[in-house]
């Protein structure tokens, strides 16, 4: 259904549009009447924004419950960030360690989250995961198997037992392929190359979403009573990160905040210890993930002096200590002059049999071979890279509800499961465990009247204001490119809100952020609505919102905990065992504190047992 907007006196809404401009000349030089913009109205009963593992699992549950959702993504169907989660997915199956169970999985997760996790959410995930793994296997996921035919499991950092199920070192890819295969079996409708720029919301409820077709350059108005945000995190805001440049830019968090939802714990950004670094890999691979599976299979870290330095920092857990511990150790080695010329350290697995490495880490072997490096015979150069964001949208994990009627969220979009530091292998677990639960709840509240909602005059007016703002942004003819500003933002955050932080640096970051925001008035977009330049301009508008909220939360938390390490307040304080909740207000973002619930008695018992990985089992 294609319509032209009715006459409206509403002006362009530029509260977040990066250029902050209204009527301009089109990029090709010809005048354009913004009131003539055509757009399509789509009315699904449920709109799922994000086509990775979390969005796919929600859609599967909806479809199996008799509800036909529409799933939209920014890329081709089946191509999502999930594919970059390489090493594995956690479930207490006990294939190799029968003493493992959901209580220990929960305890490990709470311990590594420094007890800021939502204990009930963690328990939901840990209890559900054995069934979710068996379900994936039934749908055809080709898990590695033991000689007895059981699903194989490997060690991952800071886990008490071998709990991480895997498909070589391409687990995320295999999981997404399996989920998308199931989605296609169920004939779930989907649209590719769609970007959402605003939710239809009055602050109390959501009535749909507004965006554009990235190939056609036309507007899209999705009118629905149920929207599920599953669009990822915001780690790509950093200079060195493990994402592709055009994803994980904070879209979901910015959309939710502006729609009236709350965010939580944005200060917690996980820096994976091992990202690629070095001239021999080239700029294209800077920061790309070297999976934790390398260390899970026995990989060792050495500094430039040939010292296995984790012996100083964690003699019991060594390279398989928590990610924040290993990342800070590497950063300290580099800062104190024991790093490589490229600013990293060496990751070495050459002591393992070459055929074993090729069998267990095929993607890593292939990637490095393409760059002229044989990891079975020589070391990799690695350094920490921004990898995952523990903070996100504040939800009720029993339902996915955000507090805004009709708006739900799931996956890396949300906060709560991982606390202050994520346990490796839990990201994929969260997507399917919580995704199934959210899909089940949304299916239970969809009614017949949700199938073809009417579009009101007010909703049309809001959509048309957004379309005019987007057209104006596409016509921006200043001198600064969006990619330049995104790059500068990445450097700003890396320098002022990276692995090591302090209040002075964070406040300097806020000051520099205001200067960067001022430069958006001179933005230049080349190529119009279908260009990468325009996509990055929209990304920038989202990124600025989330970057400011994250910096403010990092200033507010005056302690060090998990991935948030303040050199000016290096201790963890018991009084700070609370979540930071952020909400939009008239002056920007307000921050409040909320206490964390206690775990259930069975989990407390597991915590008291003090289970802990012993790295030397690998020796």
Short mmCIF file of C-alpha atoms in Angstrom, two decimals, residues 28 200 320 389 412 518 530 534 547 562:
data_model
loop_
_atom_site.label_atom_id
_atom_site.label_comp_id
_atom_site.label_asym_id
_atom_site.label_seq_id
_atom_site.Cartn_x
_atom_site.Cartn_y
_atom_site.Cartn_z
CA UNK A 28 21.46 16.13 -6.87
CA UNK A 200 5.56 5.55 16.97
CA UNK A 320 40.71 -18.52 31.18
CA UNK A 389 27.47 -4.29 25.86
CA UNK A 412 21.92 -7.79 23.40
CA UNK A 518 27.96 20.74 17.21
CA UNK A 530 20.00 4.83 -0.61
CA UNK A 534 22.99 8.39 4.61
CA UNK A 547 27.30 7.68 23.88
CA UNK A 562 33.49 -5.91 36.31
#
